[in-house]
CSV table of C-alpha atoms in Angstrom, one decimal:
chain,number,residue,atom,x,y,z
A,185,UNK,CA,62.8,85.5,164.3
A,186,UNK,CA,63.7,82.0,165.4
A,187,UNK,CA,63.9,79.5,161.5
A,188,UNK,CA,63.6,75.7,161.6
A,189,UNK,CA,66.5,73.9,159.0
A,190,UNK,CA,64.5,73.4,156.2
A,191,UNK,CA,63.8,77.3,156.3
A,192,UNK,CA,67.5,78.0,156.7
A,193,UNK,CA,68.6,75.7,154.5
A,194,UNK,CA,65.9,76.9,151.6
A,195,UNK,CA,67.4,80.4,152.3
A,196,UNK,CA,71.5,78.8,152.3
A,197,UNK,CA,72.3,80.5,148.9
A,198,UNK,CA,70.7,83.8,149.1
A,199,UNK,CA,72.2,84.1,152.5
A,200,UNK,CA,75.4,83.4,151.0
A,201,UNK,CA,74.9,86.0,148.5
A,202,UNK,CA,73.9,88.7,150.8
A,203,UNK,CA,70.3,88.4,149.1
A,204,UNK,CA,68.3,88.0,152.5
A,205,UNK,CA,66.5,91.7,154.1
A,206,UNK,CA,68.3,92.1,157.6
A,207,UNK,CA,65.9,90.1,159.6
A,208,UNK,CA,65.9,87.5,157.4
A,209,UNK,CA,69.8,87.5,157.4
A,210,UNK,CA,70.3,87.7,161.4
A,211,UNK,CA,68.3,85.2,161.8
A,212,UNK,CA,69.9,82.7,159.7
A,213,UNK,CA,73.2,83.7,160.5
A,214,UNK,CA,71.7,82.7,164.4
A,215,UNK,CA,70.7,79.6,163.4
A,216,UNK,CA,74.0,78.7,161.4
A,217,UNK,CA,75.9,79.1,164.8
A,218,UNK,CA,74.0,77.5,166.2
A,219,UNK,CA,73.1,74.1,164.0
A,220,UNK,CA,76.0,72.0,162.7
A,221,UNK,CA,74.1,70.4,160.2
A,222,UNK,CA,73.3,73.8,158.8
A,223,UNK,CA,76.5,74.7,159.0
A,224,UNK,CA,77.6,72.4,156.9
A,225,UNK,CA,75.5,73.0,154.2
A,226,UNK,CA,76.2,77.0,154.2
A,227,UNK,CA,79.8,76.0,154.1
A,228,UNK,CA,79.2,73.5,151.1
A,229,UNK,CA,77.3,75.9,149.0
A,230,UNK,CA,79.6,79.0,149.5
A,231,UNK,CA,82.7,76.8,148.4
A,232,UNK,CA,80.5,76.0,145.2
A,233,UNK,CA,79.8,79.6,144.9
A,234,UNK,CA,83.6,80.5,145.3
A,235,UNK,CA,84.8,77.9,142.8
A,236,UNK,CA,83.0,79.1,140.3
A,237,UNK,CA,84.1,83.1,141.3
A,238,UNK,CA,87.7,82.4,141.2
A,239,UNK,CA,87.5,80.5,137.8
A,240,UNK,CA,90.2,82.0,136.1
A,241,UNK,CA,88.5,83.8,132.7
A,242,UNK,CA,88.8,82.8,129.6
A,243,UNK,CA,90.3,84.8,127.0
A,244,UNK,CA,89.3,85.1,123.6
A,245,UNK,CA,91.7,84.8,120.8
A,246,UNK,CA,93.4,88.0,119.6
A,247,UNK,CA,91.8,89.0,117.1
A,248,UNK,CA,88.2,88.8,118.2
A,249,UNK,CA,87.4,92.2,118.3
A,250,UNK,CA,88.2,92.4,114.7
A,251,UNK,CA,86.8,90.2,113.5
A,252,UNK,CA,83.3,90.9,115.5
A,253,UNK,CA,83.9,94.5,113.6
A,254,UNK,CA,84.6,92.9,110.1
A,255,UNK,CA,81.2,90.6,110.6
A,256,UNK,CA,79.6,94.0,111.3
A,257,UNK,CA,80.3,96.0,107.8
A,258,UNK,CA,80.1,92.3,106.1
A,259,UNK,CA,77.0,91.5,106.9
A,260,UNK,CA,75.3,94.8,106.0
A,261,UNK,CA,73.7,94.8,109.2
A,262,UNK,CA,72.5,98.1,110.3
A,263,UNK,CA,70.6,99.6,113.3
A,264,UNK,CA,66.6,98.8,112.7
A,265,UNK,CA,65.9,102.5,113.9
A,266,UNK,CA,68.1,105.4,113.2
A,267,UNK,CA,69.0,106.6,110.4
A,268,UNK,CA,72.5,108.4,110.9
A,269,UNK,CA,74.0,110.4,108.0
A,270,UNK,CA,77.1,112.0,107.6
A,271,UNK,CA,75.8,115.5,106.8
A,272,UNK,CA,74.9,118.3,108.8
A,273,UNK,CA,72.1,120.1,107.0
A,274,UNK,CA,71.4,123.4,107.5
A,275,UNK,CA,67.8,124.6,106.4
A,276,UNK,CA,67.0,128.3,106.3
A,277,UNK,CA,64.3,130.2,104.9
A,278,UNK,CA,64.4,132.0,101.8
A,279,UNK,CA,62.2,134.8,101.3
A,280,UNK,CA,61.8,135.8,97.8
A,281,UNK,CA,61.8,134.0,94.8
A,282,UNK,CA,65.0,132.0,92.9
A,283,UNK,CA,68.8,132.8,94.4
A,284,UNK,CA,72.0,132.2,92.9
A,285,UNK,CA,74.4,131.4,95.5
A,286,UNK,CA,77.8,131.0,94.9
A,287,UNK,CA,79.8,127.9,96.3
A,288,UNK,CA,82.2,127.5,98.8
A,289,UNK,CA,85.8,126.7,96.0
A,290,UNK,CA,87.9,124.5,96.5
A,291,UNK,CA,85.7,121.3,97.3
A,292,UNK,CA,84.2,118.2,95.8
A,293,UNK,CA,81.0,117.4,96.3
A,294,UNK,CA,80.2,114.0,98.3
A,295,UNK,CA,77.5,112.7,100.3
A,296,UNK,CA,76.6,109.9,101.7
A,297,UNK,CA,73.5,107.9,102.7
A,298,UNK,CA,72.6,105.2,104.7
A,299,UNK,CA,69.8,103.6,104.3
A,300,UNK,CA,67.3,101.2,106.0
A,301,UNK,CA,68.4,97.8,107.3
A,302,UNK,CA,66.9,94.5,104.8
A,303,UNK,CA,66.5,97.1,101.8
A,304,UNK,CA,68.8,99.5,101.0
A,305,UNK,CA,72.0,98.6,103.0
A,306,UNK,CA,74.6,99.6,100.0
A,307,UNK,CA,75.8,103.3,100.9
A,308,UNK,CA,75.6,106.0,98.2
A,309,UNK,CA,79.7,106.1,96.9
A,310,UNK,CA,80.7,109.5,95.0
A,311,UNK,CA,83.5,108.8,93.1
A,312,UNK,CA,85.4,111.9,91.5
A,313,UNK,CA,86.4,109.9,88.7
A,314,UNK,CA,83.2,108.4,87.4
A,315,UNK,CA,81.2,109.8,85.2
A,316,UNK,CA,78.3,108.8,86.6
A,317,UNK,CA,77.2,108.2,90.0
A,318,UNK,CA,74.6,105.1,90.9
A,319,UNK,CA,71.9,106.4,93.7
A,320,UNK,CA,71.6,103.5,95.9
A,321,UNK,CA,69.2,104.0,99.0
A,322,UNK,CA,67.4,106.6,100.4
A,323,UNK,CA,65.6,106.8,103.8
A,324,UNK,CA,62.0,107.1,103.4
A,325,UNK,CA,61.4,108.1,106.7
A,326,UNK,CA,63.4,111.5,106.5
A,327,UNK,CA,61.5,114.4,105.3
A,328,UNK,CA,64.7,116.1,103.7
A,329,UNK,CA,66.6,113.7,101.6
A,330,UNK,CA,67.4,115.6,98.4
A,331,UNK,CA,70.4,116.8,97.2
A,332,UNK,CA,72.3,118.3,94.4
A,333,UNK,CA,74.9,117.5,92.2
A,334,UNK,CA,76.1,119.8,89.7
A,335,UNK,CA,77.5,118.8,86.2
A,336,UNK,CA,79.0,121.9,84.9
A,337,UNK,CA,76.1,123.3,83.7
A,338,UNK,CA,73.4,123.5,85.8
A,339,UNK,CA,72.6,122.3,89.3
A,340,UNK,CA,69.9,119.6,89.6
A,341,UNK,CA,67.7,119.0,93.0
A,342,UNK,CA,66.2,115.9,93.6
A,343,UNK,CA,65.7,112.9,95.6
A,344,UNK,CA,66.3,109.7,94.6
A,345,UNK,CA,64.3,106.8,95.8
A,346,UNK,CA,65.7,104.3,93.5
A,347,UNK,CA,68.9,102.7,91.8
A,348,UNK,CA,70.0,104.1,88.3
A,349,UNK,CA,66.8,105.5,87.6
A,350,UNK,CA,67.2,107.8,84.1
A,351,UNK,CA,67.9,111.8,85.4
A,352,UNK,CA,64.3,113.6,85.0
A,353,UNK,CA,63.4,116.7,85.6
A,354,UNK,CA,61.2,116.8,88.5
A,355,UNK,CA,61.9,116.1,91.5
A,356,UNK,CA,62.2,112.0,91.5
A,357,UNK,CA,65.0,110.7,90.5
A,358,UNK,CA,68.1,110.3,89.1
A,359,UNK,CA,71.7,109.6,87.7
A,360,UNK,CA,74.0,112.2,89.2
A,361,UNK,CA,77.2,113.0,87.9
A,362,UNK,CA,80.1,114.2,89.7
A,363,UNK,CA,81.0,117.5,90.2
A,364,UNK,CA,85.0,118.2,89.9
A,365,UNK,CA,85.9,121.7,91.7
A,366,UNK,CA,87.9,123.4,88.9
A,367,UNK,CA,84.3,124.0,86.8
A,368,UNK,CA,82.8,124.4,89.5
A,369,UNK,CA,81.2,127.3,88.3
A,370,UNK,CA,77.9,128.7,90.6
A,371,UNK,CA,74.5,127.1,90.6
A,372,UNK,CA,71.5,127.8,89.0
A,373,UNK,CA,67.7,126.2,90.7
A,374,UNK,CA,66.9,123.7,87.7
A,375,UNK,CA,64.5,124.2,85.5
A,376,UNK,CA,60.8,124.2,86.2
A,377,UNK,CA,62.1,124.2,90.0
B,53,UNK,CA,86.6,105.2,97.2
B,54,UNK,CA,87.2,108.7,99.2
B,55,UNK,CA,85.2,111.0,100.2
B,56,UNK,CA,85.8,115.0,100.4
B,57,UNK,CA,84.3,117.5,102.8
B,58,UNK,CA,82.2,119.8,100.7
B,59,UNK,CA,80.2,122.8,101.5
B,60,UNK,CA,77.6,123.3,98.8
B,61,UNK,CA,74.9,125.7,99.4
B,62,UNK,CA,72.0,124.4,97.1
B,63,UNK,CA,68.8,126.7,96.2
B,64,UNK,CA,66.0,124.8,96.7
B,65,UNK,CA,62.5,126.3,95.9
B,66,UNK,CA,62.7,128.8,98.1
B,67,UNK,CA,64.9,127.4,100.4
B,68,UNK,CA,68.9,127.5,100.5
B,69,UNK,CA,70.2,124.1,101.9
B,70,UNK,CA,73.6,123.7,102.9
B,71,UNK,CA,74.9,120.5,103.1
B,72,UNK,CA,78.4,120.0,105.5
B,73,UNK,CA,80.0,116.8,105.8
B,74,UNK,CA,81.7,116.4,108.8
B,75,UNK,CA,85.2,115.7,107.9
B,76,UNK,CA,87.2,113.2,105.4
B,77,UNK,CA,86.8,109.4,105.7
B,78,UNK,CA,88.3,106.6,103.2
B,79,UNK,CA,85.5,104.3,104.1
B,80,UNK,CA,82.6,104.3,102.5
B,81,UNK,CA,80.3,105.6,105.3
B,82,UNK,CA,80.5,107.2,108.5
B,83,UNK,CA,78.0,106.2,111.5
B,84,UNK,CA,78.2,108.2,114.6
B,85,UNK,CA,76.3,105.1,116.2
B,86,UNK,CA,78.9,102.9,114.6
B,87,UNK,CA,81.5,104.0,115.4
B,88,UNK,CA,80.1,104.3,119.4
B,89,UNK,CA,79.2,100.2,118.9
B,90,UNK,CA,82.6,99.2,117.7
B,91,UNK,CA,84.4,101.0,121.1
B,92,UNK,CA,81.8,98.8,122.8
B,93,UNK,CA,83.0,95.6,121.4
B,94,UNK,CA,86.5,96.6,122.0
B,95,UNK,CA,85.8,97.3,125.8
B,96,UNK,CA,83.5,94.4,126.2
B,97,UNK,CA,84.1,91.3,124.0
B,98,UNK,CA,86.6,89.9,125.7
B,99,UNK,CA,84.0,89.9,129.0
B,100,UNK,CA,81.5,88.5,126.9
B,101,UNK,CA,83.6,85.7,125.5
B,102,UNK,CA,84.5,84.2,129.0
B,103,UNK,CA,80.5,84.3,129.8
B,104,UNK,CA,79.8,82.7,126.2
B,105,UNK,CA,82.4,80.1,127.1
B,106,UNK,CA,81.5,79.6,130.5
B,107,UNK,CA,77.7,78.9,128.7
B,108,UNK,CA,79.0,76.7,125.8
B,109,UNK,CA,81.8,75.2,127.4
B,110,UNK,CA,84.5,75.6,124.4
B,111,UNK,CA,86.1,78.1,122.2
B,112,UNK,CA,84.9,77.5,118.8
B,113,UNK,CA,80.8,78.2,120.4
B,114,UNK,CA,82.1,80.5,122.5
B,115,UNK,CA,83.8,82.8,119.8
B,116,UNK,CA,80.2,82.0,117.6
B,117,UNK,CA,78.1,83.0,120.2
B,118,UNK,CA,79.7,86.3,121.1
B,119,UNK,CA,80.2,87.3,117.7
B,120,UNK,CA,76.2,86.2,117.0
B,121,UNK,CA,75.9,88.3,120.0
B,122,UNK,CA,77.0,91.3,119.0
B,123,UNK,CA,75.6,91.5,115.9
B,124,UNK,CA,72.2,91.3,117.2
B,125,UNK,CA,73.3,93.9,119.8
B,126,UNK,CA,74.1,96.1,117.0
B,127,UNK,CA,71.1,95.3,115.0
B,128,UNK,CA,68.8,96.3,118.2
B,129,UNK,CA,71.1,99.1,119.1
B,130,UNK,CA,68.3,101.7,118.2
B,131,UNK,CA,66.4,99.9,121.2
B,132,UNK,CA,68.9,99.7,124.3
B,133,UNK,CA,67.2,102.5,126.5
B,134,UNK,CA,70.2,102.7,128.7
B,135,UNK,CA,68.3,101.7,131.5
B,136,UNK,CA,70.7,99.2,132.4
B,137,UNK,CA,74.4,98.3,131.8
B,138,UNK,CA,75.4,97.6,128.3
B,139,UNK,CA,76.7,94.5,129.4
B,140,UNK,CA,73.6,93.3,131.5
B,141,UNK,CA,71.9,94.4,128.2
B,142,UNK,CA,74.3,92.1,126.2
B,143,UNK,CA,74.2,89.6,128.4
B,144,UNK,CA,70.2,89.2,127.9
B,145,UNK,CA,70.5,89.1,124.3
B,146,UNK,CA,73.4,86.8,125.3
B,147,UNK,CA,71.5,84.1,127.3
B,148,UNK,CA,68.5,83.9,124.9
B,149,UNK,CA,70.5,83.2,122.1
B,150,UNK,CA,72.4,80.5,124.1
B,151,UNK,CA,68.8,79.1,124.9
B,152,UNK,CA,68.3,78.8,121.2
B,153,UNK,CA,71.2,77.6,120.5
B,154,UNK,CA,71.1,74.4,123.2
B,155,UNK,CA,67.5,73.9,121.5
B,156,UNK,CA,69.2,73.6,118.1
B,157,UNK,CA,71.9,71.2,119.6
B,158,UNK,CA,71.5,67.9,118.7
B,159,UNK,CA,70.5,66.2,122.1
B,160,UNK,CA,73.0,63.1,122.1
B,161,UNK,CA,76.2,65.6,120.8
B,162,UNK,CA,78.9,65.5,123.5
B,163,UNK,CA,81.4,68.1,123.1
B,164,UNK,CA,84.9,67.2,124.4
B,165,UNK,CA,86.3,69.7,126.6
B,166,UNK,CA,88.7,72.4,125.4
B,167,UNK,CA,92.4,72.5,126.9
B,168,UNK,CA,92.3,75.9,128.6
B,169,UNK,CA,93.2,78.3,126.2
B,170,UNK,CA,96.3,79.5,126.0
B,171,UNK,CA,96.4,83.2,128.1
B,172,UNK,CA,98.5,85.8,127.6
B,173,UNK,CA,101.6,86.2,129.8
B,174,UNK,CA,100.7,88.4,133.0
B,175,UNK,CA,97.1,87.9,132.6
B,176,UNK,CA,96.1,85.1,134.6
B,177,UNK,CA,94.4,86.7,137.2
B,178,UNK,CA,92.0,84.4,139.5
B,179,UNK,CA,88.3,86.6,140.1
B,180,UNK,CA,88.6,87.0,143.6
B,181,UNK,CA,84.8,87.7,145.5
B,182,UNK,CA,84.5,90.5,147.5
B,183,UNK,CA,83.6,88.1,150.4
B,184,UNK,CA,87.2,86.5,150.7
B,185,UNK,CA,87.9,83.6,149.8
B,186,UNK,CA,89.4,80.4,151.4
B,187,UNK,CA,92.2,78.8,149.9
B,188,UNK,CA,90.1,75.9,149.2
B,189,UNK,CA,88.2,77.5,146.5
B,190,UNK,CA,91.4,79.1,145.0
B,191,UNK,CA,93.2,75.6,144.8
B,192,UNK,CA,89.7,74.2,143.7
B,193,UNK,CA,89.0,77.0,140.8
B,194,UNK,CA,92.6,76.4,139.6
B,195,UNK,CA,93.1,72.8,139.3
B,196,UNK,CA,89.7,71.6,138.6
B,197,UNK,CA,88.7,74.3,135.9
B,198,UNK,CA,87.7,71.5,133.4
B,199,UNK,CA,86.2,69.8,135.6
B,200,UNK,CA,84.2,72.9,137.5
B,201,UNK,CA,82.9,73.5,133.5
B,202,UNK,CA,81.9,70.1,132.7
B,203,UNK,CA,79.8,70.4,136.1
B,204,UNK,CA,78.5,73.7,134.4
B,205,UNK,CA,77.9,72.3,131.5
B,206,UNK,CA,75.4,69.6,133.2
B,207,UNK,CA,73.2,72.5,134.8
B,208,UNK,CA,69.9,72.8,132.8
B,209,UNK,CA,70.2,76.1,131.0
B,210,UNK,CA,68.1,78.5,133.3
B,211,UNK,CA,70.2,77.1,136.7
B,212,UNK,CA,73.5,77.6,134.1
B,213,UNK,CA,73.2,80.9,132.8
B,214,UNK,CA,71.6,82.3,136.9
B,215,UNK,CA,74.8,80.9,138.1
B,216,UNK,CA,77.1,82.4,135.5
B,217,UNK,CA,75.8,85.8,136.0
B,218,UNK,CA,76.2,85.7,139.9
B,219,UNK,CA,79.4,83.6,140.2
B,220,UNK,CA,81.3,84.5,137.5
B,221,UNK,CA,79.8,88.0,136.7
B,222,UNK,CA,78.9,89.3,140.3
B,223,UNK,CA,75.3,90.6,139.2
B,224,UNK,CA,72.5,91.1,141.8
B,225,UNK,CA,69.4,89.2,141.8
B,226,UNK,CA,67.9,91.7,140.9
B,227,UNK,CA,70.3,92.3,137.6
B,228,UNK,CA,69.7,88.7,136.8
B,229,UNK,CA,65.9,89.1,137.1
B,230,UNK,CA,65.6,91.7,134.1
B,231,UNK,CA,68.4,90.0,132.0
B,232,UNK,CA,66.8,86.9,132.4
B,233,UNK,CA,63.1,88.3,132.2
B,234,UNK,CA,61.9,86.5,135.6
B,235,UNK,CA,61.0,87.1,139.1
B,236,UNK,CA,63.7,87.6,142.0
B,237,UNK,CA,61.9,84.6,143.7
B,238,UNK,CA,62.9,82.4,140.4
B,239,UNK,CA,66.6,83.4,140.3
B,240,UNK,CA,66.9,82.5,143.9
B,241,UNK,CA,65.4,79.3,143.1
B,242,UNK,CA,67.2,78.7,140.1
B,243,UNK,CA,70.7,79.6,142.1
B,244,UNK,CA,70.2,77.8,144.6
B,245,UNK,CA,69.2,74.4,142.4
B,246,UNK,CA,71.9,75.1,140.4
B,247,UNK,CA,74.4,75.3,143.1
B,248,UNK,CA,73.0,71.9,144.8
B,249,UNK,CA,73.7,69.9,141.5
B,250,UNK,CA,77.1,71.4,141.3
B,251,UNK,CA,77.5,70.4,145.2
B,252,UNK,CA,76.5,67.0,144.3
B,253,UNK,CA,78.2,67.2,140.7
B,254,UNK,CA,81.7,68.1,142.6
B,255,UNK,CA,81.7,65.7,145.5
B,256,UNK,CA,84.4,63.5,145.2
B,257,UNK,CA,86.7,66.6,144.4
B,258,UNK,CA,85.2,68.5,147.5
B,259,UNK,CA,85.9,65.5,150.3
């Protein structure tokens, strides 16, 4: 392949990027040898390209990275799909009708939720102090997003779609209340579920 | 606020559920994904902030735009497919929102140049191309750096940002074609444009 200057020269930068297919490359790299003129303009733009490479980088100052991760859990941003949640639940089948099932001692109840970014950002907080516990967000999109919380006496189920919403006795929503470990004292289904 | 691992088994209907949590936290939530996104920003910001200031050409837009940057990263987390780089992927989201941000600019706003900024002791290392370089460039890139970005900072955004991914970041064209969303035919054209009105930009320092 024999190129004219206006070819090579149209050709200079991804020549000096190693951009060109082999042909393309030899043939250029021919001409270059050959031409001053073309010489002279590879040799122009590959010191452009070089200054620019050995710029030395700007750093940031220290504490970027902070406060990037601060802006984060400011803003109340969170991912637009994904709902992450930091329980593991375990379903399994129960044949049979109502089961009492003792619980594990020794623990407080807590669970959180995260909900869906632009509406319900605020996490669900348990606090073993309070008396009452505010249900803040809920994903819709989750098929299984009920849970329990026990107040002594009995053990309600429910899932919450909405904040502070009066405790009812079906299945939509509520105020729980805290559970503290030392009357703790089994689990019973609710009643009418 | 703390929270405490509990193990509660829960009868449900007829179904037991038993709900774990995976270990104690004094925050107020824990996010697998967030916790993943934040070791992202602590291995990649400070890459991101020498391509945001090599786009904006200071420190106060620079810091904004990476920290913009990342929180729309974060936000579209869910939809980075992995199919490239996290950093080619940043750098996308990167250059759009330096598009919009020159589009906001008022038109007659000159920003004065920044002093370089101070670098840590031990850490000024010059990005050295594979292809070897001359000791013109080194002497060039070293003394000239304000004047290299004001060059930069002349480029019409497309030529800018083509020319910051290959020269600064070492991408292919090909990298640079799906960050920027355009053919390998226009990022040739764009680096190669770019690189003439630099030549001509730099003239009187190249002679």
């Amino acid at each position: 392949m024999v190129m004219n200057c206006h070819r090579v020269q149209n050709l200079i930068s991804a020549y000096v990027d190693g951009e060109l297919p082999g042909v393309e490359m030899l043939a250029v790299r021919q001409h270059i040898s050959d031409c001053g003129d073309c010489k002279s303009e590879f040799e122009s733009i590959l010191l452009v390209k070089r200054s620019i490479s050995c710029l030395a980088p700007k750093c940031p100052s220290t504490d970027l990275a902070a406060s990037i991760c601060m802006k984060l859990s400011e803003s109340g941003t969170s991912m637009e799909s994904g709902i992450l949640y930091a329980v593991k639940r375990h379903l399994s089948g129960v044949s049979g009708g109502l089961r009492l099932v003792g619980v594990a001692a020794g623990l407080l109840v807590a669970m959180t939720l995260v909900g869906r970014s632009g509406t319900h950002t605020t996490p669900l907080i348990y606090s073993p102090t309070a008396s009452s516990m505010l249900v803040r967000s809920m994903d819709e999109s989750d098929p299984v997003k009920m849970f329990s919380m026990h107040n002594g006496n009995r053990t309600q189920v429910f899932r919450p779609r909405q904040v502070n919403m009066p405790m009812s006795d079906d299945w939509g929503v509520g105020v729980v209340t805290p559970v503290s470990m030392t009357n703790w004292n089994g689990c019973q289904v609710a009643a009418g579920h | 606020m703390e929270l405490f691992v509990s193990m509660l088994r829960i009868v449900l209907r007829r179904r037991i559920v038993v709900v774990e949590l995976s270990k104690t936290v004094s925050v107020p939530y824990q996010n697998e994904d967030r916790r993943v996104f934040d070791q992202l920003v602590q291995k990649h910001h400070k890459q991101a902030y020498n391509v945001a200031y090599r786009m904006t050409g200071n420190h106060a837009d620079a810091e904004d735009l990476t920290q913009d940057t990342f929180l729309k990263a974060y936000r579209f987390f869910g939809n980075y497919r992995r199919d490239m780089p996290f950093e080619n992927w940043l750098f996308r989201i990167m250059s759009n929102m330096f598009v919009d941000w020159l589009r906001r600019r008022p038109k007659a706003q000159i920003r004065s140049l920044d002093e370089p900024i101070r670098q840590e002791e031990g850490e000024t290392t010059l990005d050295v191309p594979d292809t070897g370089d001359g000791p013109e460039a080194l002497v060039l890139s070293y003394e000239l750096d304000s004047e290299l970005q004001a060059a930069l900072n002349t480029l019409p955004n497309d030529f800018r940002i083509a020319v910051i991914l290959s020269d600064i970041e070492g991408l292919s064209y090909e990298e640079i074609s799906e960050v920027m969303g355009s053919s390998i035919g226009t990022v040739r054209s764009r680096l190669h444009r770019g690189r003439k009105l630099l030549r001509e930009r730099l003239k009187p320092y190249l002679e």
